Each structure stands twice: as structure tokens, then as C-alpha cells.
Amino acid sequence: MQIKKFIYLFCFPIFLGLNACQEEGPQDNQTSGSIKISIDETYQPIMEEQLKIFRSRFPNAQILAEYKPEAECFKDFFEDTTRVIFVTRELNEDEKKFCESKQIVPKSMAMARDAVVFITSRSSKDSNFALSQIKEILKGSENAGKYQIVFDHKASSTVRYITDSLIPGSKLSENIFATNNSQEVIDYVSKNENAIGVIGVSWVADRSDSTVESFLSQVRVAGIKPDTGKITAFVKPYQAYIGLREYPCTRIFYFISKESWQGLGTGLVNYLCRDGQLVFKQAKLFPLRVNVLLRETNAKE
């Protein structure tokens, strides 16, 4: 039986506080009141768990969470639909200038690192790809073969990650289409052996046992071999490999807030950056607001 090395993580919370000035605002505080937030849809499984815990602790907190493509989250932020968004990038320079022109003082912080994963049908003959091969498929080159890439939404953070980080300056192949959300990607890929889905790792991480590094059974999660560096094997998005960036397709999960008082948005992000770090860990993301101890162990696969 094959022996594979895994990393076991220990997390030690550290204190995080948001500096916020007091001024008139809605009638809410850090543990009660109401707020609407916009969340990148690729994080829906883990954020639903986080909100469930937060609401159980603070029953007077009414949080309306809307899960949508990342581009729509930023639209909500700038159109004053919400005070807090949860996305995979920070504000760019033009967006910062816009905030300054509106006398908005945004606050942001990295909360966790996750992975963009590539999934295939369990009937597919291939479950490992070199990153260079994935790039050729994305661009639709002659060497791309029979594969079809499926995204969660045309305006999603996964599309932006692919175009910005994997194939900058190149166009996506015409043999690519987008569904409406990550669940539809999983359903489509599970029934089509030539499809490769692109989603966030929290959609396929098995959280039934926090000590087991495994994925859901409907699809296969592909191993990816990096183009450069010391890693020459096919690497799957296990938590430690995400944390060490040995898996080649990782990204950061941020909050961005324009709340100018210590309101419910501040209370939520403080929770996510303290106690919520353990929940990120259990969901196979790599927490960034804690001290982490990495230890090698042997585990049978």
C-alpha cells in the first residue's frame, strides 16, 4: 500500500482588532443588529459554516449573506449595497482612488489561503495534469486534446485567477463555458468524462473528519505538477501543500470593509480572524491569522 507524507497542523489563535472610529451609523454593534454582506460564491460552504457558528453565539445578530460572483461583490461594495465583502483580491489603485474621492476609508486583511482546484469525472482516464498542460487546454492550443474547461460563472474569481495568474496576456479558448455556480460545475463534470471543472477547494474538501485529507466522492480532484521549482510530482490541494504553496494554484481570501464604526461587520471579521481560524482549518483552507506548526507524519492512502 502506498505511503504518502502529510502535514499535521496545530493552530494557536492570536488577537486581532480592527481600529474603527466612532461616528453616527446604523443601529448595530459587534454582536447585534443587522447587516447585509456579499461573499464570493466559491467560499459558500465554509462561510455558511462560519455564519452558523457566529449566529449561534450571538442570536441578536441578523446577517443576510448573499453569495455571488466576485465582480458582483465589488459592485455591491461601491454602490453602497453592503459595508463588507469577502473576496479573493484587495482593492486596486483605481478602486482606492475612488474610495478616497468618496471619503471612504476601506480596511482589508488576508484571512486564509485556499486553492483553485481542477476536477474531473470519476470515469475520466486522466486525473493528473502538468500545469503546462492545463495552460494549453485553457488557451485551446492544438495540443489541448479533447478536454473542455468548465467554470462556475463568467464573472467569478476563478476565471479572474486563471486569466491573471495562469495565462496572462492570452485569451481563453472558445471551447470553454461557464455554469451559474460551483455546484453546477460539480454536477456537470461528474457526468462528462472529457470535462475539467475549475472551482474553489472548499466545495470538494471532505469536512466529515478533520484529521483526514480527502475529497468528495462525486468527482476526482486532479493532481497538478508545477512548471518550475523543486516539486516534480503531481501535487493535490491538501491543506499543508496549500500552506507551503507546493500546490501551484493558491490564492488568498480577504475581507474588505468600509464600516466606520464598531458595528456588526467589525464583529464578524474579528470572529473570522480569531476563533473562525479553526473553522477555516477544518474546511481544509490554510488559516493566516494564527501561528501554525507544521509536522510531518506518515499516513496510508
Short mmCIF file of C-alpha atoms in Angstrom, two decimals:
data_model
loop_
_atom_site.label_atom_id
_atom_site.label_comp_id
_atom_site.label_asym_id
_atom_site.label_seq_id
_atom_site.Cartn_x
_atom_site.Cartn_y
_atom_site.Cartn_z
CA MET A 1 0.00 0.00 0.00
CA GLN A 2 1.35 3.36 -0.94
CA ILE A 3 2.76 5.55 1.82
CA LYS A 4 2.32 9.30 1.47
CA LYS A 5 3.62 12.10 3.61
CA PHE A 6 1.15 14.50 5.14
CA ILE A 7 1.47 17.60 7.25
CA TYR A 8 -0.44 17.93 10.51
CA LEU A 9 -1.28 21.46 11.59
CA PHE A 10 -1.64 22.95 15.05
CA CYS A 11 -3.19 26.38 15.31
CA PHE A 12 -2.68 28.90 18.09
CA PRO A 13 -5.01 31.90 17.88
CA ILE A 14 -3.62 35.41 18.10
CA PHE A 15 -5.55 38.56 18.87
CA LEU A 16 -6.83 40.73 16.03
CA GLY A 17 -8.56 44.06 16.48
CA LEU A 18 -9.96 46.49 13.97
CA ASN A 19 -9.36 50.15 14.55
CA ALA A 20 -12.58 51.95 13.90
CA CYS A 21 -13.61 55.48 14.66
CA GLN A 22 -16.90 56.21 16.35
CA GLU A 23 -19.49 58.14 14.41
CA GLU A 24 -23.15 58.01 13.62
CA GLY A 25 -24.25 54.92 11.77
CA PRO A 26 -26.88 52.17 11.68
CA GLN A 27 -28.14 50.83 14.98
CA ASP A 28 -25.86 47.83 15.25
CA ASN A 29 -22.82 46.83 17.27
CA GLN A 30 -20.34 43.96 17.12
CA THR A 31 -22.79 41.34 18.40
CA SER A 32 -26.27 42.57 17.49
CA GLY A 33 -28.20 44.39 14.81
CA SER A 34 -28.47 43.64 11.11
CA ILE A 35 -26.17 43.79 8.12
CA LYS A 36 -26.06 42.52 4.56
CA ILE A 37 -22.77 41.12 3.27
CA SER A 38 -21.62 39.91 -0.14
CA ILE A 39 -19.46 36.78 -0.37
CA ASP A 40 -17.58 35.25 -3.27
CA GLU A 41 -19.67 32.21 -4.19
CA THR A 42 -16.63 29.94 -4.29
CA TYR A 43 -16.49 30.17 -0.48
CA GLN A 44 -20.14 29.40 0.20
CA PRO A 45 -19.64 26.04 2.01
CA ILE A 46 -17.10 27.37 4.51
CA MET A 47 -18.80 30.75 5.04
CA GLU A 48 -22.16 29.13 5.71
CA GLU A 49 -20.47 27.14 8.47
CA GLN A 50 -18.79 30.27 9.85
CA LEU A 51 -22.04 32.22 9.90
CA LYS A 52 -23.89 29.34 11.55
CA ILE A 53 -21.43 29.43 14.45
CA PHE A 54 -21.43 33.23 14.69
CA ARG A 55 -25.23 33.39 14.78
CA SER A 56 -25.40 30.67 17.45
CA ARG A 57 -23.06 32.71 19.64
CA PHE A 58 -24.82 35.99 19.00
CA PRO A 59 -28.54 35.32 18.42
CA ASN A 60 -29.28 39.05 18.14
CA ALA A 61 -27.02 39.32 15.07
CA GLN A 62 -29.01 39.30 11.85
CA ILE A 63 -26.66 38.72 8.91
CA LEU A 64 -28.05 38.46 5.39
CA ALA A 65 -25.35 36.76 3.30
CA GLU A 66 -25.55 36.90 -0.48
CA TYR A 67 -23.27 34.55 -2.42
CA LYS A 68 -22.40 35.79 -5.87
CA PRO A 69 -19.58 36.14 -8.42
CA GLU A 70 -16.66 38.20 -7.18
CA ALA A 71 -17.30 41.01 -9.67
CA GLU A 72 -20.81 41.41 -8.24
CA CYS A 73 -19.40 41.62 -4.71
CA PHE A 74 -17.24 44.58 -5.67
CA LYS A 75 -20.22 46.18 -7.41
CA ASP A 76 -22.19 45.92 -4.16
CA PHE A 77 -19.31 47.47 -2.24
CA PHE A 78 -19.01 50.52 -4.48
CA GLU A 79 -22.76 51.01 -4.89
CA ASP A 80 -23.26 51.07 -1.10
CA THR A 81 -25.31 47.88 -1.10
CA THR A 82 -23.05 46.42 1.59
CA ARG A 83 -20.36 47.57 4.02
CA VAL A 84 -18.34 44.33 3.99
CA ILE A 85 -17.40 41.92 1.22
CA PHE A 86 -15.40 38.69 1.19
CA VAL A 87 -13.32 38.21 -1.95
CA THR A 88 -10.00 36.92 -3.34
CA ARG A 89 -8.22 40.18 -4.02
CA GLU A 90 -7.64 43.56 -2.42
CA LEU A 91 -8.67 46.87 -3.92
CA ASN A 92 -6.63 48.00 -6.91
CA GLU A 93 -5.23 51.53 -7.26
CA ASP A 94 -8.21 52.88 -9.21
CA GLU A 95 -10.61 51.50 -6.63
CA LYS A 96 -8.58 53.04 -3.80
CA LYS A 97 -8.71 56.41 -5.55
CA PHE A 98 -12.48 56.07 -5.92
CA CYS A 99 -12.79 55.37 -2.19
CA GLU A 100 -10.66 58.39 -1.42
CA SER A 101 -12.87 60.58 -3.63
CA LYS A 102 -15.92 59.41 -1.66
CA GLN A 103 -14.15 59.81 1.70
CA ILE A 104 -14.32 56.06 2.27
CA VAL A 105 -11.58 54.52 4.40
CA PRO A 106 -11.51 50.81 3.48
CA LYS A 107 -9.92 48.17 5.70
CA SER A 108 -8.85 44.77 4.44
CA MET A 109 -6.97 41.74 5.71
CA ALA A 110 -5.99 38.28 4.49
CA MET A 111 -7.84 35.59 6.46
CA ALA A 112 -6.92 32.30 4.82
CA ARG A 113 -5.23 30.73 1.80
CA ASP A 114 -7.12 28.30 -0.38
CA ALA A 115 -6.66 26.59 -3.72
CA VAL A 116 -8.20 26.72 -7.16
CA VAL A 117 -8.75 23.06 -7.97
CA PHE A 118 -9.33 21.15 -11.18
CA ILE A 119 -11.86 18.34 -11.05
CA THR A 120 -12.64 15.51 -13.45
CA SER A 121 -15.25 12.81 -13.74
CA ARG A 122 -14.52 9.62 -11.85
CA SER A 123 -14.83 7.86 -15.22
CA SER A 124 -12.12 10.03 -16.78
CA LYS A 125 -8.88 8.24 -17.62
CA ASP A 126 -6.78 11.22 -16.54
CA SER A 127 -6.66 12.63 -13.04
CA ASN A 128 -3.21 14.24 -13.08
CA PHE A 129 -2.04 17.12 -15.24
CA ALA A 130 1.11 19.15 -15.64
CA LEU A 131 0.38 22.83 -15.10
CA SER A 132 1.73 23.49 -18.59
CA GLN A 133 -0.88 21.07 -19.97
CA ILE A 134 -3.66 22.89 -18.11
CA LYS A 135 -2.46 26.16 -19.65
CA GLU A 136 -2.57 24.66 -23.15
CA ILE A 137 -6.12 23.41 -22.56
CA LEU A 138 -7.18 26.83 -21.26
CA LYS A 139 -5.80 28.54 -24.36
CA GLY A 140 -7.24 25.92 -26.71
CA SER A 141 -3.94 25.07 -28.36
CA GLU A 142 -3.56 22.24 -30.84
CA ASN A 143 -2.09 20.08 -28.09
CA ALA A 144 -5.07 20.65 -25.80
CA GLY A 145 -6.74 17.40 -26.72
CA LYS A 146 -10.39 16.61 -26.14
CA TYR A 147 -10.83 18.41 -22.83
CA GLN A 148 -13.39 21.09 -22.10
CA ILE A 149 -12.92 23.56 -19.25
CA VAL A 150 -16.00 24.44 -17.15
CA PHE A 151 -16.08 27.47 -14.85
CA ASP A 152 -18.54 28.34 -12.08
CA HIS A 153 -19.51 31.72 -13.58
CA LYS A 154 -18.16 34.02 -16.26
CA ALA A 155 -17.58 36.78 -13.66
CA SER A 156 -16.20 34.54 -10.93
CA SER A 157 -12.94 34.81 -9.06
CA THR A 158 -11.77 31.52 -10.58
CA VAL A 159 -11.99 32.99 -14.09
CA ARG A 160 -10.07 36.06 -12.94
CA TYR A 161 -7.44 33.91 -11.25
CA ILE A 162 -6.94 31.80 -14.37
CA THR A 163 -6.64 34.77 -16.73
CA ASP A 164 -4.46 36.86 -14.39
CA SER A 165 -2.20 34.17 -12.94
CA LEU A 166 -2.03 31.21 -15.33
CA ILE A 167 -2.40 32.67 -18.82
CA PRO A 168 -1.75 36.44 -18.51
CA GLY A 169 -1.93 38.14 -21.89
CA SER A 170 -3.64 35.18 -23.54
CA LYS A 171 -7.30 34.57 -24.36
CA LEU A 172 -9.34 31.71 -23.04
CA SER A 173 -10.25 29.01 -25.52
CA GLU A 174 -13.63 29.14 -27.24
CA ASN A 175 -14.14 25.58 -26.01
CA ILE A 176 -14.82 26.89 -22.51
CA PHE A 177 -18.13 27.64 -20.88
CA ALA A 178 -19.44 28.76 -17.52
CA THR A 179 -22.33 27.50 -15.43
CA ASN A 180 -24.11 29.52 -12.74
CA ASN A 181 -22.29 28.26 -9.64
CA SER A 182 -19.83 25.71 -8.28
CA GLN A 183 -22.45 23.05 -7.57
CA GLU A 184 -23.45 23.06 -11.24
CA VAL A 185 -19.80 22.59 -12.20
CA ILE A 186 -19.56 19.52 -9.96
CA ASP A 187 -22.79 18.09 -11.39
CA TYR A 188 -21.72 18.66 -15.00
CA VAL A 189 -18.21 17.27 -14.58
CA SER A 190 -19.46 14.18 -12.76
CA LYS A 191 -21.46 13.25 -15.89
CA ASN A 192 -18.94 14.22 -18.60
CA GLU A 193 -15.64 12.38 -18.74
CA ASN A 194 -13.96 14.98 -21.00
CA ALA A 195 -14.80 17.94 -18.77
CA ILE A 196 -12.40 19.65 -16.36
CA GLY A 197 -14.08 21.85 -13.77
CA VAL A 198 -12.44 24.80 -12.05
CA ILE A 199 -13.70 25.60 -8.53
CA GLY A 200 -12.55 26.51 -5.02
CA VAL A 201 -11.24 23.73 -2.78
CA SER A 202 -13.90 24.22 -0.08
CA TRP A 203 -16.53 22.81 -2.46
CA VAL A 204 -14.85 19.42 -2.58
CA ALA A 205 -13.00 19.16 0.74
CA ASP A 206 -14.40 16.42 2.96
CA ARG A 207 -15.04 18.02 6.36
CA SER A 208 -16.62 14.94 7.95
CA ASP A 209 -13.31 14.12 9.62
CA SER A 210 -10.91 16.99 10.23
CA THR A 211 -7.97 14.57 10.52
CA VAL A 212 -8.47 13.03 7.06
CA GLU A 213 -7.17 14.64 3.88
CA SER A 214 -9.80 13.51 1.40
CA PHE A 215 -12.26 14.90 -1.13
CA LEU A 216 -15.89 14.31 -2.03
CA SER A 217 -16.77 11.19 -3.98
CA GLN A 218 -18.72 12.65 -6.93
CA VAL A 219 -15.60 13.76 -8.78
CA ARG A 220 -11.82 13.38 -8.80
CA VAL A 221 -9.61 16.24 -7.72
CA ALA A 222 -6.66 16.40 -10.10
CA GLY A 223 -3.05 16.41 -9.05
CA ILE A 224 -1.09 19.25 -10.65
CA LYS A 225 2.64 19.19 -11.40
CA PRO A 226 4.23 22.66 -11.19
CA ASP A 227 6.12 24.10 -14.16
CA THR A 228 9.07 25.25 -12.08
CA GLY A 229 10.68 24.71 -8.70
CA LYS A 230 11.85 21.67 -6.80
CA ILE A 231 8.50 19.85 -6.91
CA THR A 232 8.46 17.29 -9.74
CA ALA A 233 5.49 15.22 -8.60
CA PHE A 234 1.77 15.71 -9.12
CA VAL A 235 0.52 17.63 -6.09
CA LYS A 236 -3.05 17.60 -4.82
CA PRO A 237 -4.51 20.56 -2.89
CA TYR A 238 -4.03 19.10 0.55
CA GLN A 239 -4.05 21.68 3.31
CA ALA A 240 -0.33 21.62 4.10
CA TYR A 241 0.59 21.83 0.42
CA ILE A 242 -1.65 24.88 0.15
CA GLY A 243 0.02 26.45 3.16
CA LEU A 244 3.52 25.73 1.87
CA ARG A 245 2.48 26.73 -1.67
CA GLU A 246 3.71 23.43 -3.02
CA TYR A 247 0.36 23.10 -4.75
CA PRO A 248 0.82 25.58 -7.64
CA CYS A 249 -2.62 27.23 -7.76
CA THR A 250 -3.30 29.01 -4.49
CA ARG A 251 -4.96 32.32 -3.67
CA ILE A 252 -5.87 34.45 -0.65
CA PHE A 253 -9.29 35.01 0.93
CA TYR A 254 -9.75 38.62 2.14
CA PHE A 255 -12.38 40.72 3.82
CA ILE A 256 -12.79 44.34 2.71
CA SER A 257 -14.77 46.63 4.99
CA LYS A 258 -15.78 50.29 4.89
CA GLU A 259 -17.56 50.17 8.22
CA SER A 260 -16.55 53.35 10.05
CA TRP A 261 -17.82 52.30 13.48
CA GLN A 262 -17.55 49.14 15.54
CA GLY A 263 -20.62 47.57 14.05
CA LEU A 264 -21.74 44.06 13.19
CA GLY A 265 -19.38 43.86 10.23
CA THR A 266 -16.46 44.55 12.56
CA GLY A 267 -17.68 41.89 14.97
CA LEU A 268 -17.94 39.32 12.18
CA VAL A 269 -14.47 39.89 10.74
CA ASN A 270 -12.95 39.90 14.23
CA TYR A 271 -14.54 36.49 14.79
CA LEU A 272 -13.26 35.18 11.43
CA CYS A 273 -9.73 36.33 12.24
CA ARG A 274 -9.75 34.75 15.70
CA ASP A 275 -12.00 31.79 16.53
CA GLY A 276 -13.03 31.37 12.90
CA GLN A 277 -9.47 30.41 12.01
CA LEU A 278 -10.09 26.92 13.39
CA VAL A 279 -13.14 26.57 11.15
CA PHE A 280 -11.04 27.54 8.11
CA LYS A 281 -8.54 24.87 9.15
CA GLN A 282 -11.24 22.20 9.46
CA ALA A 283 -12.51 23.12 5.99
CA LYS A 284 -9.04 22.40 4.53
CA LEU A 285 -8.12 26.04 3.94
CA PHE A 286 -4.85 27.29 5.43
CA PRO A 287 -5.51 29.89 8.19
CA LEU A 288 -3.36 33.02 8.03
CA ARG A 289 -4.23 34.86 11.27
CA VAL A 290 -2.78 32.23 13.62
CA ASN A 291 0.56 30.72 14.50
CA VAL A 292 0.87 27.40 12.67
CA LEU A 293 3.14 24.47 13.49
CA LEU A 294 3.86 22.05 10.64
CA ARG A 295 4.82 18.48 11.44
CA GLU A 296 5.49 15.60 9.07
CA THR A 297 3.78 12.27 9.60
CA ASN A 298 3.29 9.14 7.53
CA ALA A 299 -0.20 8.13 6.54
CA LYS A 300 -1.53 5.25 4.49
CA GLU A 301 -3.60 6.30 1.49
#
